[in-house]
PDB file of C-alpha atoms in Angstrom:
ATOM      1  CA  UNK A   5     -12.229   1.704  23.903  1.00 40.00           C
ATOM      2  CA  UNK A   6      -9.224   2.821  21.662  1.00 44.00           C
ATOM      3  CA  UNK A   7      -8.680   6.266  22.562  1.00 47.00           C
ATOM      4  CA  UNK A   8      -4.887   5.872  21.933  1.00 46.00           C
ATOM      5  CA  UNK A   9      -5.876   4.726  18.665  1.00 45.00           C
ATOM      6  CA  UNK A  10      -8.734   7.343  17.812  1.00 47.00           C
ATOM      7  CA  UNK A  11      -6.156  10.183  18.921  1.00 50.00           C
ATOM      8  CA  UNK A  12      -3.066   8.879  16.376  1.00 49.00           C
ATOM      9  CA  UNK A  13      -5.764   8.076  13.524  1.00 50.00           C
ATOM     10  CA  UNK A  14      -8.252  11.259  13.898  1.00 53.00           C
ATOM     11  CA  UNK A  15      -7.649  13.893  11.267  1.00 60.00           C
ATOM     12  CA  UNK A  16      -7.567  13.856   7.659  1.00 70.00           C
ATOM     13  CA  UNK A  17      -3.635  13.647   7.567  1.00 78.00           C
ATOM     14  CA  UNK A  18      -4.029   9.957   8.138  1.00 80.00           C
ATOM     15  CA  UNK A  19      -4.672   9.296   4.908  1.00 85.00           C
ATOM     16  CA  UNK A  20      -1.350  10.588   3.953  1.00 87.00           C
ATOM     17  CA  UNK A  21       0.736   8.816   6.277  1.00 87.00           C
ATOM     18  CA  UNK A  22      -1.445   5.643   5.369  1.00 88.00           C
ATOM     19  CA  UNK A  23      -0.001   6.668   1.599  1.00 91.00           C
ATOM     20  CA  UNK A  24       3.204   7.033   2.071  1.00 91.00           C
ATOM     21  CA  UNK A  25       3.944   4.373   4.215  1.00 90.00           C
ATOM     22  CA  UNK A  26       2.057   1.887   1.643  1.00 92.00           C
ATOM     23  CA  UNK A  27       3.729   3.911  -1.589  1.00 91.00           C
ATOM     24  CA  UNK A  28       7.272   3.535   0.364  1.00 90.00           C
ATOM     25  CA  UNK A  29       7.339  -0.090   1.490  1.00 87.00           C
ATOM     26  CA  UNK A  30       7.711  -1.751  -2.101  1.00 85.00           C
ATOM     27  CA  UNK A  31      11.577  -0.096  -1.594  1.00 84.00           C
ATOM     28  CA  UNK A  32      11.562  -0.855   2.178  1.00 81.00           C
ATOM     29  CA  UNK A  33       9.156  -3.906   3.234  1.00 70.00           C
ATOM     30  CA  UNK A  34       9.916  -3.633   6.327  1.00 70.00           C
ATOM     31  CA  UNK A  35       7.407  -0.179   7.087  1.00 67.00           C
ATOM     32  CA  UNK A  36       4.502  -1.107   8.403  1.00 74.00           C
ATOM     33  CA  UNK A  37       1.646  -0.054   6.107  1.00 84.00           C
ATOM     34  CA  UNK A  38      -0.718  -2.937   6.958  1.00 84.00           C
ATOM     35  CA  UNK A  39      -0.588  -1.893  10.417  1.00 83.00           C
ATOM     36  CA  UNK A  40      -1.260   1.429   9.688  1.00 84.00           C
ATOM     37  CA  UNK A  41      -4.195   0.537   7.766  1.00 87.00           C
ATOM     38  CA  UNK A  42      -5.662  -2.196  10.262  1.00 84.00           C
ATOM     39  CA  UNK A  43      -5.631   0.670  13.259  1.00 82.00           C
ATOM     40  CA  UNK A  44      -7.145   3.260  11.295  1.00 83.00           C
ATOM     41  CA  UNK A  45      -9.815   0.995  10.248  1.00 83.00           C
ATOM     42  CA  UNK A  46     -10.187  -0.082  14.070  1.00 80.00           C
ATOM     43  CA  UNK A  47     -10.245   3.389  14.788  1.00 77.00           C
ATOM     44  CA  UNK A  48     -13.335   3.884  12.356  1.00 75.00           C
ATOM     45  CA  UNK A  49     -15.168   1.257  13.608  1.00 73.00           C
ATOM     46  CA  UNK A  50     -14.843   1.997  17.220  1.00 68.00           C
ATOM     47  CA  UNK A  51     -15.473   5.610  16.467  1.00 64.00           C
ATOM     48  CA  UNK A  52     -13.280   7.068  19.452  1.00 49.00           C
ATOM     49  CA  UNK A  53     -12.775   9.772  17.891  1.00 43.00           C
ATOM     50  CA  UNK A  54     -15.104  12.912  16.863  1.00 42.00           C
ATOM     51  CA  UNK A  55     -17.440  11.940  14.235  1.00 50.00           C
ATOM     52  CA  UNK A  56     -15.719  14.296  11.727  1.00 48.00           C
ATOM     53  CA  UNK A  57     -12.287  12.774  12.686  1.00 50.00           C
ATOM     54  CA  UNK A  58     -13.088   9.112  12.159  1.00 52.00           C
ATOM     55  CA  UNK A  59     -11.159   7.522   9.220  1.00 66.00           C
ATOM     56  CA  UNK A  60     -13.915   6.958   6.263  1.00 81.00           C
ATOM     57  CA  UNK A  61     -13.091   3.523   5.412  1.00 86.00           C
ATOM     58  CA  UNK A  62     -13.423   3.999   1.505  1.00 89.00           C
ATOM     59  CA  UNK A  63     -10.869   6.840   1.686  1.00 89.00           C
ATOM     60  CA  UNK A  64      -8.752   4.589   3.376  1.00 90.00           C
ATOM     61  CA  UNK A  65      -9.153   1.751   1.190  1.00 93.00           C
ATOM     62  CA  UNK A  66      -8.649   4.634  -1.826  1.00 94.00           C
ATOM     63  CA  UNK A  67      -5.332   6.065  -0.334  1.00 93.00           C
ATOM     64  CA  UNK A  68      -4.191   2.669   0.574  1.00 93.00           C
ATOM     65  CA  UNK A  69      -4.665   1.176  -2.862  1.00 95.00           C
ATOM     66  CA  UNK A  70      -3.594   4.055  -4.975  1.00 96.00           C
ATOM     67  CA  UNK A  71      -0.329   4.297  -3.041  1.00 95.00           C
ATOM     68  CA  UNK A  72       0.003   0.631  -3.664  1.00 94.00           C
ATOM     69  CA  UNK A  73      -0.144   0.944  -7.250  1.00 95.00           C
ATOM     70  CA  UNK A  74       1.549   3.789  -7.631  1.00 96.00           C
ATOM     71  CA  UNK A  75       4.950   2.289  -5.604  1.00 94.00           C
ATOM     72  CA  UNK A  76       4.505  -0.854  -7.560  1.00 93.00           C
ATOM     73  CA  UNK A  77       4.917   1.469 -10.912  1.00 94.00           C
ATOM     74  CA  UNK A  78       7.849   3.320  -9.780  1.00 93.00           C
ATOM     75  CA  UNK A  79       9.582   0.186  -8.392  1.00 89.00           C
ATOM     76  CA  UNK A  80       8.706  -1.339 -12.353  1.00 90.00           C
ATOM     77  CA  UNK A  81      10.113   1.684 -13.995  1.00 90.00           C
ATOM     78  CA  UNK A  82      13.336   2.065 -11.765  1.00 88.00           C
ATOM     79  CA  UNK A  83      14.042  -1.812 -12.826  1.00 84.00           C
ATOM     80  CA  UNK A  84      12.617  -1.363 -16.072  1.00 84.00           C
ATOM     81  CA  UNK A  85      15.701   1.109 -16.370  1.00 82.00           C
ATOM     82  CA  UNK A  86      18.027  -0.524 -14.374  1.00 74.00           C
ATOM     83  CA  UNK A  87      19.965  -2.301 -17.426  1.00 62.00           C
ATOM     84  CA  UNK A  88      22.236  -5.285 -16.896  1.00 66.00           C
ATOM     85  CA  UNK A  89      23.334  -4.236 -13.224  1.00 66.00           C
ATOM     86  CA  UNK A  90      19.858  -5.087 -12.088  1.00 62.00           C
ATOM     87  CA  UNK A  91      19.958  -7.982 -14.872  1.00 63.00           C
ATOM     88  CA  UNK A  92      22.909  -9.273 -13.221  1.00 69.00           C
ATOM     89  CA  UNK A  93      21.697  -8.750  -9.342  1.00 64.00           C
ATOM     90  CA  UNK A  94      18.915 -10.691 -10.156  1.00 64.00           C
ATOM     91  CA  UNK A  95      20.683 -14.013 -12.047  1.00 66.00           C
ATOM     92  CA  UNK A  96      22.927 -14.009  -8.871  1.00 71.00           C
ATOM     93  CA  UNK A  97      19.939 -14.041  -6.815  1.00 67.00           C
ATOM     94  CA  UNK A  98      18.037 -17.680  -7.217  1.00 70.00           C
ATOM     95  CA  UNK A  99      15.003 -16.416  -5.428  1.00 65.00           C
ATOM     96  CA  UNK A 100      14.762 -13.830  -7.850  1.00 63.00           C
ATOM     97  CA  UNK A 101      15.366 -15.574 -10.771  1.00 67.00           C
ATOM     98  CA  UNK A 102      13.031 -18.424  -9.868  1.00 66.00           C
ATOM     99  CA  UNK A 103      10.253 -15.863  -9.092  1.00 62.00           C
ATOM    100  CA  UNK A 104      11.236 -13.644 -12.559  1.00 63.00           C
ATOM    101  CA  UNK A 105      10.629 -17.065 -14.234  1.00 66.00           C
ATOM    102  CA  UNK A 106       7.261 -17.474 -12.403  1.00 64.00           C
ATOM    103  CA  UNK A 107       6.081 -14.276 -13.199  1.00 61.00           C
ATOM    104  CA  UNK A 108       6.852 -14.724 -16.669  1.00 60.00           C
ATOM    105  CA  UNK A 109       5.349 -18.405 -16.772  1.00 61.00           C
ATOM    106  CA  UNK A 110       2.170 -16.748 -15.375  1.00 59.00           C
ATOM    107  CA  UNK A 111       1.522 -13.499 -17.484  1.00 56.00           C
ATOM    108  CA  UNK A 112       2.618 -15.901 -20.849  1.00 53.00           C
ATOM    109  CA  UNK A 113      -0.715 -17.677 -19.778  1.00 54.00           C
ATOM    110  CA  UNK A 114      -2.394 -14.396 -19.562  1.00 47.00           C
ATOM    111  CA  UNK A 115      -2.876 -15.416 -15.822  1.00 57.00           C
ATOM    112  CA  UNK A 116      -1.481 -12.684 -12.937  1.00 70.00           C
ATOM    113  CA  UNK A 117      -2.801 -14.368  -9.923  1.00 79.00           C
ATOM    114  CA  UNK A 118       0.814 -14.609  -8.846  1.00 77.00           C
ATOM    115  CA  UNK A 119       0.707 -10.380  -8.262  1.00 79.00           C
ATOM    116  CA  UNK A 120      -1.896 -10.912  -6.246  1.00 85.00           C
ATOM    117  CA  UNK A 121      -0.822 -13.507  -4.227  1.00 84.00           C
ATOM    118  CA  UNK A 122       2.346 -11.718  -3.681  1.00 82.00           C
ATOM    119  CA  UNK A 123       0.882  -8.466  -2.831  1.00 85.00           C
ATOM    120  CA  UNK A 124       0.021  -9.976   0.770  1.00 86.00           C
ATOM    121  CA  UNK A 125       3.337 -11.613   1.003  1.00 81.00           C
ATOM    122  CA  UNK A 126       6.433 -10.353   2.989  1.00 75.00           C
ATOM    123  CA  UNK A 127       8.318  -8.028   0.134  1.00 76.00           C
ATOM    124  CA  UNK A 128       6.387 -10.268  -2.640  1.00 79.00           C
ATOM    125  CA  UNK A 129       5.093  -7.026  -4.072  1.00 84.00           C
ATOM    126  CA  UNK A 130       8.918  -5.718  -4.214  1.00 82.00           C
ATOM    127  CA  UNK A 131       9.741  -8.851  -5.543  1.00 80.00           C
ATOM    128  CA  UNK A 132       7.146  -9.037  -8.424  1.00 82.00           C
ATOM    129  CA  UNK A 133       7.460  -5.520  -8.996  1.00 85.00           C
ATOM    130  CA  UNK A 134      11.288  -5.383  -9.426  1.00 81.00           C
ATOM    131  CA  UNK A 135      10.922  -8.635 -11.716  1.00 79.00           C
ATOM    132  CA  UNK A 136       8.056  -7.651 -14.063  1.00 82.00           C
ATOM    133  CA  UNK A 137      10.303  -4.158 -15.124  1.00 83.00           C
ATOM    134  CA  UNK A 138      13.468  -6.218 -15.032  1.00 78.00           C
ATOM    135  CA  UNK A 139      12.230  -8.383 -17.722  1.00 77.00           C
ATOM    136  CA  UNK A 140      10.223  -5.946 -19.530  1.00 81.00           C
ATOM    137  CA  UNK A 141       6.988  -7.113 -19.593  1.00 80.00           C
ATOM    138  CA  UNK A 142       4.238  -4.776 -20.729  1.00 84.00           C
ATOM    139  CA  UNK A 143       2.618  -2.219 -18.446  1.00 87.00           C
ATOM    140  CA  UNK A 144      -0.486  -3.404 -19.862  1.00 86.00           C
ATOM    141  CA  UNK A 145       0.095  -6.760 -18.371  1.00 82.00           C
ATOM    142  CA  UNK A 146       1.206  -5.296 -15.420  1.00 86.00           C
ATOM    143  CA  UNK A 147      -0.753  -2.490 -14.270  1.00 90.00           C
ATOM    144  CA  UNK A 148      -4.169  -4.124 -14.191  1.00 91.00           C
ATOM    145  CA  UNK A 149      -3.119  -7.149 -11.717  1.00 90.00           C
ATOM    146  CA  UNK A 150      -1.109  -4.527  -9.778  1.00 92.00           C
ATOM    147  CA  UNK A 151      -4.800  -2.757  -9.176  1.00 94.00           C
ATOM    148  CA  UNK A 152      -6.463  -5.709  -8.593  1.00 93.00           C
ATOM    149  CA  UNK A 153      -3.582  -6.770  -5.498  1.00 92.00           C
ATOM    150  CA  UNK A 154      -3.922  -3.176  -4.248  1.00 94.00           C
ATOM    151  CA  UNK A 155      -7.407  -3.188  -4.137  1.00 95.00           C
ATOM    152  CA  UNK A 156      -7.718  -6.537  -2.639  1.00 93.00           C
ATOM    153  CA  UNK A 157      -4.670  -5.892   0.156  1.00 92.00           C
ATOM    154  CA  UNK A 158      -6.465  -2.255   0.913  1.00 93.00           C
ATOM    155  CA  UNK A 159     -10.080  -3.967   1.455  1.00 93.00           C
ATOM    156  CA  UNK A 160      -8.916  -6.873   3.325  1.00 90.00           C
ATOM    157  CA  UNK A 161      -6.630  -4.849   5.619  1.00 89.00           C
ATOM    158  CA  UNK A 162      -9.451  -2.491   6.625  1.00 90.00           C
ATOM    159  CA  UNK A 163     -12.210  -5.120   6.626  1.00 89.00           C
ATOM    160  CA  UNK A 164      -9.895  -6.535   9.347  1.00 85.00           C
ATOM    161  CA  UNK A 165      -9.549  -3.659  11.547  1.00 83.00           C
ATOM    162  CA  UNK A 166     -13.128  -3.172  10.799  1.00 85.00           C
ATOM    163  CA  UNK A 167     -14.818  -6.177  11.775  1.00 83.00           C
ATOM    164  CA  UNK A 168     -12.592  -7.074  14.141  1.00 78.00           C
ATOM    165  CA  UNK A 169     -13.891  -4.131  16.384  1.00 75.00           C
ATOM    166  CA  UNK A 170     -16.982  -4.734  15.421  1.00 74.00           C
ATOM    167  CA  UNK A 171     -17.400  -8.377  16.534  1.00 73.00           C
ATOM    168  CA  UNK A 172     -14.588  -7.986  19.489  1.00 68.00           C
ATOM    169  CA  UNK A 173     -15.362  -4.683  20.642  1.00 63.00           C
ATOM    170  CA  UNK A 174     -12.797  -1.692  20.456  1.00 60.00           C
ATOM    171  CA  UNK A 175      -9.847  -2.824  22.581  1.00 61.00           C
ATOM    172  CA  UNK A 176      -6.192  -3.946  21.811  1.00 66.00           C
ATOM    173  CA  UNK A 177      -7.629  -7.629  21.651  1.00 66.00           C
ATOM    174  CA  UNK A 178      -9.521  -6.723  18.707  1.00 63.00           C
ATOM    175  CA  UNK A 179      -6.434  -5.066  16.652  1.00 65.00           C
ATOM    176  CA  UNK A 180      -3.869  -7.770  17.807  1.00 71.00           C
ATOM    177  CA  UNK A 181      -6.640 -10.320  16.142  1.00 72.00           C
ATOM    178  CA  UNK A 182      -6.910  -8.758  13.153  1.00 69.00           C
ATOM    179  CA  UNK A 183      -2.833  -7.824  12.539  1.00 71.00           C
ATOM    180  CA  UNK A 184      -2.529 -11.459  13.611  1.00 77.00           C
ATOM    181  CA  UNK A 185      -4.896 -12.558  10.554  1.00 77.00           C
ATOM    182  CA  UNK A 186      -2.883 -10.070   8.378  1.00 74.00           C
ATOM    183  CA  UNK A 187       0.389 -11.847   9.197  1.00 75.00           C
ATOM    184  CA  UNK A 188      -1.683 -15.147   8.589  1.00 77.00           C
ATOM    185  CA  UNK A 189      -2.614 -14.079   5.093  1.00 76.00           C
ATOM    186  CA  UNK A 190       1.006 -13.115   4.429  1.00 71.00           C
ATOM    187  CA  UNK A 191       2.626 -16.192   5.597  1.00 73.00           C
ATOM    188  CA  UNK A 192      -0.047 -18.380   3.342  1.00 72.00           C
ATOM    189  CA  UNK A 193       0.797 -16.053   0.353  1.00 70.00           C
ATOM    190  CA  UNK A 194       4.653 -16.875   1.323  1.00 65.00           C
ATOM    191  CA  UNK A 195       3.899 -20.535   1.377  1.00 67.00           C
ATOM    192  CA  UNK A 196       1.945 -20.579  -1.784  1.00 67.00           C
ATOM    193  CA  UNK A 197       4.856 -18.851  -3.646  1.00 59.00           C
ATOM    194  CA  UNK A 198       7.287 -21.303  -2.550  1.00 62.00           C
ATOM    195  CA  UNK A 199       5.986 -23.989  -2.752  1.00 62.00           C
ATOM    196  CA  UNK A 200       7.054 -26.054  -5.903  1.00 54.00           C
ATOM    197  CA  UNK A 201       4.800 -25.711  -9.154  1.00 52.00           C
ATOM    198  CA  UNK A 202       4.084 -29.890  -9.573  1.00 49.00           C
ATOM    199  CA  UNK A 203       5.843 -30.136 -13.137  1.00 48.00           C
ATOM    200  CA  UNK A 204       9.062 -29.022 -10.799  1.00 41.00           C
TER     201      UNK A 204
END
């Protein structure tokens, strides 16, 4: 059983930390939120804590995905006002020009599969975020695929710690699976960004 795990995820206040670690990481990607989110969802399964303690998993999926939105609008409105600074940092950059032009390519199509893709990339929600204010494009092409990737990252990161318990049992086998599976969806979502579009 997880006891170490029940004892740093019992108590309401997780859903805080789970928050604003996931509201904090579109600045720096390098926090890890998804971690956060795949123990306390381990934790719930394997119920090592009290019964009132245990993380409810649509609270966490709520807090995660809320705090995902929520960073992704602050990160579009801090570029949205960053001016030609942020203009220029992002023409030197080609990575961020070439994904600026994707985004663009994609919400001109009225497609935004792209945000969710890149939500479960490595900094692809920084990325998309920072490019979609940079370039102005409407919060109301924005904000809806920016709920959609929250809500999708949230449920998948908990169904992970989740299952994983359930089918493995409650031990550190089960949460190394399932962070291993959430590092496999983020690499795939870091290939299929790359990889060249087949007009290129």
């Amino acid at each position: 059983m997880l006891e170490s795990v029940g004892s740093l995820t019992a108590g309401p206040w997780i859903y805080a930390v789970v928050a604003a670690s996931v509201l904090l990481d579109v600045f720096v990607p390098i926090l890890p939120s998804g971690v956060l989110v795949v123990m306390a969802a381990t934790a719930a399964a394997a119920g090592t804590a009290t019964q009132a303690d245990v993380p409810d998993l649509l609270f966490l999926i709520l807090s995660a995905a809320t705090a995902s939105v929520l960073g992704d609008l602050v990160a579009y409105r801090v570029a949205w006002r960053g001016g030609e600074r942020l203009d220029r940092a992002i023409a030197r950059s080609r990575r961020l020009s070439h994904a600026q032009e994707r985004l663009g390519t994609a919400l001109a199509r009225g497609g935004g599969v792209l945000f969710v893709v890149a939500r479960f990339a490595p900094a692809g929600r920084s990325v998309v975020s920072f490019c979609a204010g940079a370039a102005r494009r409407r919060v109301r092409d924005f904000l809806p695929w920016s709920i959609l990737a929250g809500t999708a990252w949230a449920a998948y990161s908990v169904a992970l710690g989740y299952f994983g318990a359930h089918w493995l049992g409650a031990t550190w086998i089960a949460t190394a699976v399932s962070l291993a599976a959430l590092f496999g969806a983020g690499a795939g979502a870091a290939y299929l960004i790359r990889r060249p579009r087949p007009q290129d």
